[in-house]
Coordinates of C-alpha atoms in Angstrom, one line a residue:
M1 CA -31.4 -9.4 -4.0
K2 CA -33.8 -8.6 -7.3
I3 CA -32.9 -5.2 -8.6
R4 CA -34.4 -3.1 -11.9
F5 CA -32.6 -0.6 -13.9
N6 CA -35.7 1.8 -15.4
F7 CA -34.2 4.1 -18.5
P8 CA -37.0 6.9 -19.0
D9 CA -36.0 8.1 -22.1
L10 CA -35.9 4.9 -23.8
R11 CA -39.7 2.7 -23.9
L12 CA -40.4 -1.1 -24.7
G13 CA -41.4 -2.5 -28.0
Q14 CA -39.6 0.3 -29.3
R15 CA -38.4 -0.8 -32.7
R16 CA -37.9 0.2 -36.3
I17 CA -39.3 -2.1 -39.3
N18 CA -38.6 -0.7 -42.8
G19 CA -37.3 2.2 -42.0
T20 CA -41.0 3.1 -40.0
V21 CA -40.6 2.3 -35.9
G22 CA -43.6 0.4 -34.5
P23 CA -45.7 1.2 -31.7
L24 CA -44.4 1.6 -28.5
L25 CA -45.7 0.8 -25.3
N26 CA -46.6 3.0 -21.9
D27 CA -44.0 1.0 -19.9
D28 CA -40.2 2.8 -19.7
L29 CA -37.5 0.2 -20.5
H30 CA -36.5 -1.6 -17.9
I31 CA -34.2 -4.4 -17.6
D32 CA -34.6 -6.4 -14.4
F33 CA -31.4 -8.8 -13.0
S34 CA -30.6 -10.7 -9.7
T35 CA -27.9 -11.1 -7.3
R36 CA -27.3 -13.8 -4.8
E37 CA -26.5 -12.8 -1.1
P38 CA -22.8 -13.3 0.1
G39 CA -22.1 -17.2 1.1
G40 CA -21.6 -16.0 4.5
R41 CA -18.2 -16.9 6.5
I42 CA -16.2 -19.9 4.6
A43 CA -13.6 -20.3 7.6
S44 CA -12.0 -18.7 10.4
F45 CA -9.5 -19.8 12.7
D46 CA -7.4 -18.1 15.9
L47 CA -3.0 -17.5 15.7
Q48 CA -2.1 -20.5 17.6
Q49 CA 0.4 -17.9 18.6
G50 CA 0.1 -13.5 19.1
A51 CA -2.5 -11.7 17.6
I52 CA -2.3 -9.8 14.2
R53 CA -1.4 -6.4 13.7
D54 CA -0.7 -6.7 9.8
L55 CA -1.3 -8.4 6.8
A56 CA 0.6 -9.0 3.3
L57 CA -0.7 -10.6 0.5
N58 CA 1.9 -11.8 -2.2
G59 CA 0.4 -14.3 -4.5
N60 CA -1.1 -16.8 -2.2
I61 CA 1.2 -16.3 0.3
A62 CA -0.7 -14.0 3.3
L63 CA 2.1 -12.8 5.5
V64 CA 1.0 -11.6 9.1
S65 CA 2.8 -10.1 11.6
A66 CA 2.1 -10.8 14.7
L67 CA 3.5 -9.7 17.9
D68 CA 5.2 -11.5 19.7
G69 CA 4.2 -14.6 17.1
G70 CA 6.7 -13.6 15.0
V71 CA 6.1 -12.9 11.8
Q72 CA 3.7 -15.7 10.0
A73 CA 3.2 -16.9 6.1
F74 CA -0.4 -19.1 5.3
D75 CA -1.0 -20.3 1.6
V76 CA -4.4 -19.2 1.1
S77 CA -4.9 -20.8 -2.3
D78 CA -7.5 -23.1 -0.7
P79 CA -9.8 -20.7 2.3
A80 CA -12.0 -23.4 2.7
S81 CA -9.3 -25.3 4.4
L82 CA -8.3 -22.5 6.4
D83 CA -10.7 -23.3 8.8
A84 CA -10.0 -23.9 13.5
S85 CA -11.5 -27.1 12.6
N86 CA -8.4 -28.8 10.7
N87 CA -6.1 -27.1 13.0
P88 CA -4.2 -24.8 10.4
R89 CA -0.4 -23.9 10.9
P90 CA 2.0 -21.6 9.2
L91 CA 3.6 -22.8 6.5
A92 CA 6.8 -21.2 7.6
T93 CA 7.4 -18.8 10.9
V94 CA 9.9 -16.1 11.2
P95 CA 10.6 -16.3 15.0
A96 CA 9.9 -13.4 17.3
G97 CA 12.9 -13.7 19.7
A98 CA 13.1 -10.4 21.1
T99 CA 11.0 -8.6 18.1
E100 CA 7.5 -7.5 18.1
F101 CA 6.5 -7.2 15.0
W102 CA 4.5 -4.4 13.9
G103 CA 4.0 -4.3 10.0
V104 CA 4.5 -6.0 7.0
A105 CA 4.7 -5.2 3.6
T106 CA 6.2 -7.8 0.6
D107 CA 6.8 -6.4 -3.1
R108 CA 6.4 -8.2 -6.4
H109 CA 10.0 -9.0 -6.5
G110 CA 9.8 -11.5 -3.7
R111 CA 11.4 -9.5 -0.4
V112 CA 9.9 -9.0 2.4
Y113 CA 10.1 -5.6 4.6
T114 CA 8.4 -5.5 8.6
T115 CA 8.7 -3.4 11.5
G116 CA 9.4 -4.3 15.2
L117 CA 10.2 -3.3 18.7
T118 CA 12.6 -4.5 20.6
S119 CA 13.9 -3.5 24.3
T120 CA 15.3 -0.5 22.8
F121 CA 14.9 -0.3 19.6
G122 CA 12.3 0.4 16.5
I123 CA 13.5 -1.8 13.9
L124 CA 13.1 -3.0 10.4
R125 CA 14.4 -6.7 8.7
T126 CA 14.2 -7.2 5.1
Y127 CA 13.7 -11.4 4.1
R128 CA 12.7 -13.4 1.0
L129 CA 9.3 -14.6 0.6
A130 CA 11.4 -18.1 -1.4
D131 CA 12.4 -18.4 1.9
F132 CA 8.8 -19.2 3.2
L133 CA 8.2 -21.7 1.1
T134 CA 11.7 -23.7 1.9
A135 CA 11.5 -23.9 5.5
R136 CA 9.6 -24.0 8.7
Q137 CA 10.9 -21.2 10.4
V138 CA 13.1 -18.6 8.7
T139 CA 16.4 -17.9 10.6
R140 CA 17.8 -16.0 6.9
Q141 CA 18.2 -12.2 7.2
I142 CA 18.6 -10.1 4.4
G143 CA 18.8 -6.5 5.8
A144 CA 18.4 -4.3 8.9
A145 CA 18.1 -0.7 10.4
T146 CA 17.0 1.1 13.3
L147 CA 13.6 3.3 12.8
S148 CA 13.5 4.8 16.3
W149 CA 14.3 4.2 20.3
R150 CA 11.5 2.0 21.9
P151 CA 8.5 4.8 23.3
G152 CA 10.1 5.7 27.0
I153 CA 13.6 5.0 26.5
N154 CA 15.6 8.2 28.1
T155 CA 12.6 7.0 31.2
N156 CA 15.5 4.3 31.4
A157 CA 18.8 5.9 31.4
P158 CA 20.7 6.0 34.2
I159 CA 20.7 9.5 35.2
G160 CA 17.6 11.4 35.5
S161 CA 19.3 14.5 34.3
E162 CA 20.2 11.6 30.9
T163 CA 18.4 12.7 27.5
I164 CA 19.2 10.7 24.3
L165 CA 19.9 12.9 20.6
G166 CA 20.3 12.0 17.7
D167 CA 18.3 11.2 14.4
R168 CA 16.2 8.2 15.4
P169 CA 12.4 9.4 17.4
E170 CA 11.0 7.5 20.5
A171 CA 8.2 6.0 18.3
T172 CA 5.8 2.5 17.7
P173 CA 7.0 1.7 13.6
R174 CA 3.7 0.5 12.6
R175 CA 3.0 0.6 9.1
V176 CA 5.5 0.3 6.5
Q177 CA 4.5 1.0 2.8
I178 CA 6.9 1.0 -0.2
V179 CA 7.6 2.2 -3.9
L180 CA 9.5 0.5 -6.3
Q181 CA 11.9 1.8 -9.2
D182 CA 11.9 -0.4 -11.4
V183 CA 13.2 -0.8 -15.2
G184 CA 11.7 -4.0 -18.0
D185 CA 8.1 -3.1 -18.2
D186 CA 8.0 -2.3 -21.3
V187 CA 10.2 -5.0 -23.0
A188 CA 7.6 -8.5 -23.4
Y189 CA 9.5 -11.2 -24.8
S190 CA 8.5 -14.6 -26.4
P191 CA 10.4 -18.0 -24.0
A192 CA 13.1 -17.7 -27.3
A193 CA 13.7 -14.1 -26.9
L194 CA 14.2 -14.9 -23.8
I195 CA 16.3 -18.0 -24.5
S196 CA 18.0 -16.2 -26.9
A197 CA 18.8 -12.9 -25.1
F198 CA 20.6 -14.1 -21.8
S199 CA 22.2 -17.5 -22.6
G200 CA 19.1 -19.3 -21.9
A201 CA 18.5 -23.1 -22.4
T202 CA 15.1 -24.9 -23.0
T203 CA 13.6 -28.3 -21.3
D204 CA 10.2 -29.3 -22.8
L205 CA 7.9 -30.8 -20.5
G206 CA 5.3 -32.0 -22.9
N207 CA 1.6 -30.4 -23.4
G208 CA 3.1 -27.1 -25.1
F209 CA 5.3 -26.6 -22.1
Q210 CA 8.8 -25.9 -21.3
Q211 CA 11.2 -24.9 -18.6
I212 CA 14.1 -22.3 -19.7
N213 CA 17.0 -21.6 -17.6
I214 CA 18.3 -18.9 -17.8
T215 CA 21.3 -16.0 -16.7
V216 CA 21.4 -12.2 -16.0
R217 CA 23.7 -9.9 -14.9
G218 CA 23.7 -7.2 -12.1
D219 CA 23.7 -2.9 -13.2
R220 CA 27.0 -1.7 -12.5
T221 CA 25.4 1.4 -12.3
I222 CA 24.4 0.7 -9.1
P223 CA 25.6 2.7 -6.1
Y224 CA 24.0 -0.8 -4.6
Q225 CA 25.9 -4.0 -4.0
I226 CA 23.2 -6.8 -5.1
Q227 CA 19.9 -6.4 -7.5
T228 CA 17.3 -7.9 -7.1
I229 CA 15.4 -9.2 -11.1
T230 CA 12.5 -11.2 -11.3
V231 CA 11.3 -12.3 -14.6
E232 CA 7.2 -12.6 -14.5
N233 CA 5.1 -14.5 -17.1
R234 CA 2.2 -12.6 -17.6
T235 CA 0.3 -15.1 -19.4
L236 CA 0.4 -16.9 -16.9
D237 CA 0.4 -15.1 -14.0
L238 CA 4.1 -16.7 -12.1
H239 CA 7.6 -15.1 -11.1
W240 CA 10.9 -16.2 -10.5
S241 CA 13.3 -13.7 -8.5
I242 CA 16.9 -13.7 -7.5
D243 CA 19.9 -11.2 -6.2
V244 CA 22.5 -10.9 -8.2
A245 CA 25.7 -8.7 -6.9
R246 CA 26.2 -5.8 -9.6
S247 CA 29.1 -6.8 -10.1
G248 CA 29.1 -10.8 -11.3
S249 CA 26.0 -12.7 -13.1
A250 CA 23.3 -15.6 -11.6
A251 CA 21.0 -18.2 -13.3
I252 CA 17.1 -18.2 -12.6
N253 CA 16.1 -21.7 -12.9
G254 CA 12.8 -23.1 -13.9
I255 CA 10.9 -20.4 -16.5
I256 CA 8.2 -22.3 -16.6
A257 CA 6.0 -21.1 -20.4
Q258 CA 4.9 -21.9 -23.4
T259 CA 5.0 -20.3 -27.4
G260 CA 2.7 -17.9 -26.9
D261 CA 3.3 -16.1 -23.4
K262 CA 4.8 -13.3 -22.8
L263 CA 8.0 -13.2 -20.2
Y264 CA 9.3 -9.5 -18.7
V265 CA 12.6 -9.3 -17.2
I266 CA 12.5 -7.0 -14.3
R267 CA 15.2 -5.0 -12.7
N268 CA 14.8 -3.0 -9.9
L269 CA 17.0 0.1 -9.5
R270 CA 15.5 1.8 -6.4
T271 CA 12.5 0.9 -3.3
Y272 CA 12.3 3.4 -1.2
G273 CA 9.9 2.8 2.8
V274 CA 7.4 5.1 4.5
I275 CA 7.1 3.7 7.9
S276 CA 4.8 5.6 9.9
L277 CA 6.4 6.5 13.7
F278 CA 3.2 6.8 15.8
G279 CA 4.1 9.2 18.7
Y280 CA 6.7 10.8 16.1
G281 CA 5.8 11.0 12.3
V282 CA 6.9 9.7 9.3
S283 CA 10.5 8.6 8.1
V284 CA 11.5 7.3 4.8
F285 CA 14.3 4.9 4.4
D286 CA 16.1 3.2 0.9
L287 CA 15.7 0.3 1.7
N288 CA 18.1 -1.0 -1.2
A289 CA 21.1 0.7 0.7
V290 CA 19.7 -1.1 4.0
E291 CA 20.7 -4.9 1.8
S292 CA 23.3 -3.3 0.6
N293 CA 24.8 -2.1 3.5
D294 CA 24.0 -5.7 5.8
L295 CA 25.5 -7.0 2.1
N296 CA 29.0 -9.5 4.0
P297 CA 31.9 -9.6 2.6
A298 CA 31.1 -6.3 0.9
E299 CA 33.0 -5.6 -2.1
P300 CA 37.0 -3.4 -1.9
N301 CA 36.9 -0.4 -0.7
Y302 CA 32.5 -0.1 -0.6
K303 CA 31.1 2.8 0.5
T304 CA 28.4 2.5 3.2
L305 CA 25.2 4.6 1.6
Q306 CA 22.5 6.7 4.1
E307 CA 19.5 4.6 5.0
Q308 CA 16.8 6.9 6.3
I309 CA 16.9 10.3 3.7
A310 CA 13.9 11.7 5.5
L311 CA 11.9 12.4 8.6
S312 CA 9.3 14.5 9.4
N313 CA 6.8 15.1 12.5
G314 CA 4.3 17.4 9.1
S315 CA 6.7 20.9 10.0
D316 CA 8.1 22.7 7.3
P317 CA 11.9 22.7 9.0
D318 CA 12.7 26.1 7.1
V319 CA 9.1 28.0 8.6
P320 CA 8.2 28.4 11.6
S321 CA 4.8 27.4 12.0
A322 CA 2.4 29.9 13.7
P323 CA -0.5 29.1 15.8
C324 CA -3.4 29.1 14.1
D325 CA -7.1 29.1 15.8
P326 CA -9.3 26.3 13.4
A327 CA -12.2 27.7 15.1
R328 CA -11.7 31.4 13.3
S329 CA -9.3 29.9 10.2
A330 CA -13.0 28.1 9.6
A331 CA -14.9 31.1 9.6
T332 CA -12.8 32.5 7.2
G333 CA -13.3 30.0 4.5
A334 CA -9.8 28.7 5.5
P335 CA -8.8 25.6 7.4
C336 CA -5.8 25.2 9.4
P337 CA -2.4 23.6 8.1
I338 CA -2.0 20.0 9.2
R339 CA 1.4 20.5 10.9
D340 CA 1.6 17.6 13.3
L341 CA 1.8 13.8 12.6
T342 CA 3.0 12.7 15.9
F343 CA 0.0 10.0 15.5
S344 CA -0.5 9.3 11.8
P345 CA -1.6 6.1 11.6
E346 CA -0.5 5.6 8.7
A347 CA 1.5 7.2 5.1
L348 CA 1.9 6.5 1.5
I349 CA 4.9 6.7 -0.5
R350 CA 4.5 7.1 -4.5
G351 CA 7.9 7.5 -6.6
G352 CA 8.9 8.9 -10.6
T353 CA 11.2 11.9 -10.8
S354 CA 10.6 12.5 -7.3
L355 CA 9.6 11.0 -3.5
K356 CA 6.1 11.9 -2.1
V357 CA 4.9 11.3 1.0
F358 CA 0.7 11.1 1.8
A359 CA 0.8 10.8 6.0
L360 CA -3.3 10.9 7.1
D361 CA -3.7 13.1 10.1
A362 CA -6.1 10.7 11.8
N363 CA -8.6 14.0 12.5
R364 CA -7.9 15.9 10.0
G365 CA -7.5 14.4 6.6
V366 CA -4.0 14.6 4.7
L367 CA -0.8 16.3 4.5
D368 CA 1.5 15.6 1.6
L369 CA 5.4 15.6 1.6
N370 CA 7.8 16.6 -1.0
V371 CA 11.0 14.2 -0.3
A372 CA 14.3 15.0 -2.1
P373 CA 16.8 12.7 -1.2
P374 CA 19.4 12.4 0.5
S375 CA 17.3 14.0 3.2
V376 CA 15.8 17.1 1.9
V377 CA 11.8 16.7 3.6
A378 CA 9.3 19.5 3.9
P379 CA 5.1 20.0 3.4
A380 CA 4.1 20.8 -0.3
S381 CA 1.5 22.9 1.4
G382 CA -1.3 22.8 4.1
G383 CA -2.3 19.5 4.2
L384 CA -5.4 19.2 2.6
T385 CA -8.1 19.4 5.4
L386 CA -11.0 16.9 4.2
A387 CA -13.7 17.2 7.7
T388 CA -13.2 19.0 11.0
P389 CA -15.7 19.9 13.8
F390 CA -15.0 23.4 12.4
I391 CA -14.4 23.2 8.6
D392 CA -15.3 20.6 6.1
Q393 CA -14.3 20.1 2.5
P394 CA -17.5 21.5 0.2
R395 CA -18.8 18.2 -0.9
L396 CA -18.5 16.0 2.3
H397 CA -20.0 19.5 3.9
T398 CA -22.8 18.1 2.3
L399 CA -22.2 14.9 2.7
R400 CA -22.7 15.7 6.2
D401 CA -25.8 17.3 5.9
L402 CA -27.4 14.7 4.8
Y403 CA -26.5 12.3 7.3
R404 CA -27.5 14.1 10.2
N405 CA -30.6 15.5 7.8
A406 CA -31.0 10.7 8.2
S407 CA -30.0 10.3 11.1
G408 CA -30.2 13.3 13.5
R409 CA -26.3 12.8 14.3
Q410 CA -22.7 13.9 13.1
P411 CA -21.0 11.8 11.1
F412 CA -18.2 11.2 13.0
A413 CA -14.5 11.5 10.3
H414 CA -12.0 9.2 11.3
F415 CA -8.9 8.9 8.8
T416 CA -7.4 5.3 9.5
S417 CA -6.0 4.4 6.4
I418 CA -4.6 5.5 3.2
A419 CA -4.1 2.6 0.1
S420 CA -2.7 3.2 -3.6
Y421 CA -4.3 2.8 -6.6
K422 CA -2.8 4.2 -9.8
N423 CA -3.3 8.0 -9.8
Y424 CA -5.4 8.1 -6.8
A425 CA -5.1 7.4 -2.8
L426 CA -8.0 5.4 -1.2
I427 CA -8.4 6.7 2.2
A428 CA -10.7 5.6 4.8
A429 CA -12.9 7.5 6.7
N430 CA -15.0 6.2 9.0
Q431 CA -18.9 7.4 9.1
F432 CA -18.0 9.8 5.6
G433 CA -16.6 6.1 3.7
L434 CA -14.0 5.7 1.6
L435 CA -12.8 8.8 -0.1
V436 CA -10.5 9.2 -2.9
I437 CA -7.9 11.6 -3.9
R438 CA -6.1 12.4 -7.0
V439 CA -2.2 12.3 -6.4
D440 CA -0.6 12.8 -9.4
G441 CA -0.6 16.4 -9.6
G442 CA 0.7 19.0 -7.3
A443 CA 0.0 19.7 -3.8
L444 CA -3.3 19.1 -2.6
D445 CA -6.5 21.1 -2.3
W446 CA -10.1 20.2 -1.8
E447 CA -10.4 19.9 -5.7
S448 CA -8.3 17.0 -5.2
L449 CA -11.2 14.8 -3.6
V450 CA -12.3 12.9 -6.9
D451 CA -14.9 10.8 -5.5
V452 CA -16.8 9.7 -2.5
V453 CA -17.7 5.8 -1.8
W454 CA -20.1 6.2 0.9
I455 CA -20.0 3.4 2.9
P456 CA -23.5 2.7 5.6
A457 CA -21.6 1.1 8.2
G458 CA -18.2 3.3 7.7
A459 CA -15.1 2.5 6.1
Y460 CA -12.8 1.9 8.8
S461 CA -9.5 0.0 6.6
V462 CA -8.4 -0.3 2.9
R463 CA -6.2 -1.9 1.0
A464 CA -5.9 -1.8 -3.0
M465 CA -6.1 -4.8 -5.8
P466 CA -4.7 -2.5 -8.8
E467 CA -4.1 -5.9 -10.8
N468 CA -8.1 -6.6 -9.6
D469 CA -9.6 -2.7 -9.1
T470 CA -10.7 -3.4 -6.7
A471 CA -10.1 -2.5 -2.9
V472 CA -11.2 -4.2 0.2
V473 CA -12.5 -2.3 2.8
V474 CA -13.5 -3.3 6.2
D475 CA -16.6 -1.3 7.8
A476 CA -17.7 -1.2 11.7
A477 CA -19.1 -4.4 11.5
G478 CA -16.6 -6.5 10.6
R479 CA -17.7 -6.9 7.6
V480 CA -15.2 -7.3 4.5
L481 CA -16.1 -5.4 1.3
L482 CA -15.1 -5.1 -2.5
V483 CA -15.0 -2.0 -4.0
D484 CA -15.5 -1.5 -8.0
L485 CA -12.3 1.0 -8.6
K486 CA -13.2 0.8 -12.1
K487 CA -15.4 4.0 -12.4
I488 CA -13.8 6.1 -9.9
D489 CA -13.0 10.2 -10.7
Q490 CA -16.6 10.8 -12.0
S491 CA -15.1 14.9 -11.3
S492 CA -15.8 16.2 -14.5
Q493 CA -19.1 15.2 -14.8
V494 CA -19.8 18.4 -11.7
A495 CA -19.3 21.9 -11.8
A496 CA -15.8 22.7 -10.0
L497 CA -16.2 24.4 -7.0
P498 CA -17.1 27.8 -6.4
S499 CA -13.7 30.0 -5.1
C500 CA -14.1 32.0 -2.1
S501 CA -13.9 35.3 -1.9

């Protein structure tokens, strides 16, 4: 593809010699360059068992939740080798057994979180990535929790008048997203400083490399029985993790470093997960509590911690929802509040001084929820209505007009996927493209939409790679698109939205 950039305020041949500006050519200054077309598909293959429901990437390990195919791990360091002609097989698998695995997520500490359905329950199961690297079949489960009842469970009650009551709804746990509260990101160690601070020892490997073994101690002040600690060599992009008892110590062996490398010791304090419960709404779990409660043997006098800290279908528990006619409300310039997350496809969770959940309403936009552990959850506002048949966010209304004038039909808005990038949420909005929402302020409003990356074939899913400032978007044609996120949010360069009176 050949591209020319024109700069109308600059002229070709403009130069200054001894203070005198030389003659100018008539043409604008322009820059010509060429880009290569995509190289095409590198490789493809089908799973030997199961159907793909979710994907997660940790380093060069891709984790696949595959319903009755369990959770499968693939080495993607050489993508070309993952071709059907090579009959690729997973490095390791969590056998499905009686569980249909739906969602999978993983974090910087090498922890793996999955959601699934059994014949009776929706469940959460946790594992360690290291176990996928040492055995073909992963059998060690770290923790588990009940998320929901399987949809239709009441129809299996022995008497038609019986109904199961509890704090777990009937729903399918589709997706899980996590947020970490860690310490240690602001302290860099040289290899020598790391050895000194953590009673370490070193072995020379030659060529300037050394292998370091250190001892780390748990944090007695945390409420959990175990703490995950990770050493990161950010110079070489390597990491090593260990679970340590809060009252004990553990060795982290085999740390590789050179003299000038920067190493960090990251301690996890809390980990929360938001689960999209399709058929009800969202729930928030203290994932460290799940693993702590399942530790066996437990510490003497250990008291079980609360695992589920929030459950919401979008309604405000303190304020009954008043009926709202969307057409009449739109006529006043205001959308009806989002108060139903029954069929929310995905939710995002952010940490900080408090927890906040951003749950998608597939047909309207996103609802922000304030979460205050151990059990308080409430909408922060009426949510952010982006595009509906009755009313659009003003900038999206302009996009709707442009789309309609160009194609002769209305664009279709469907909000199906959400991903976190720095202080933003990226939302796949079908024919409205990729929407960028600023989420580090107060309650969401129309000013929270700060950018639109329009994609001709529509945006159906999005995942962010923050370390590369890149988003991966899948469009309606099944193409995988890379979006550069370095210059998103140009809201400061446009006029503010006019206030309605």
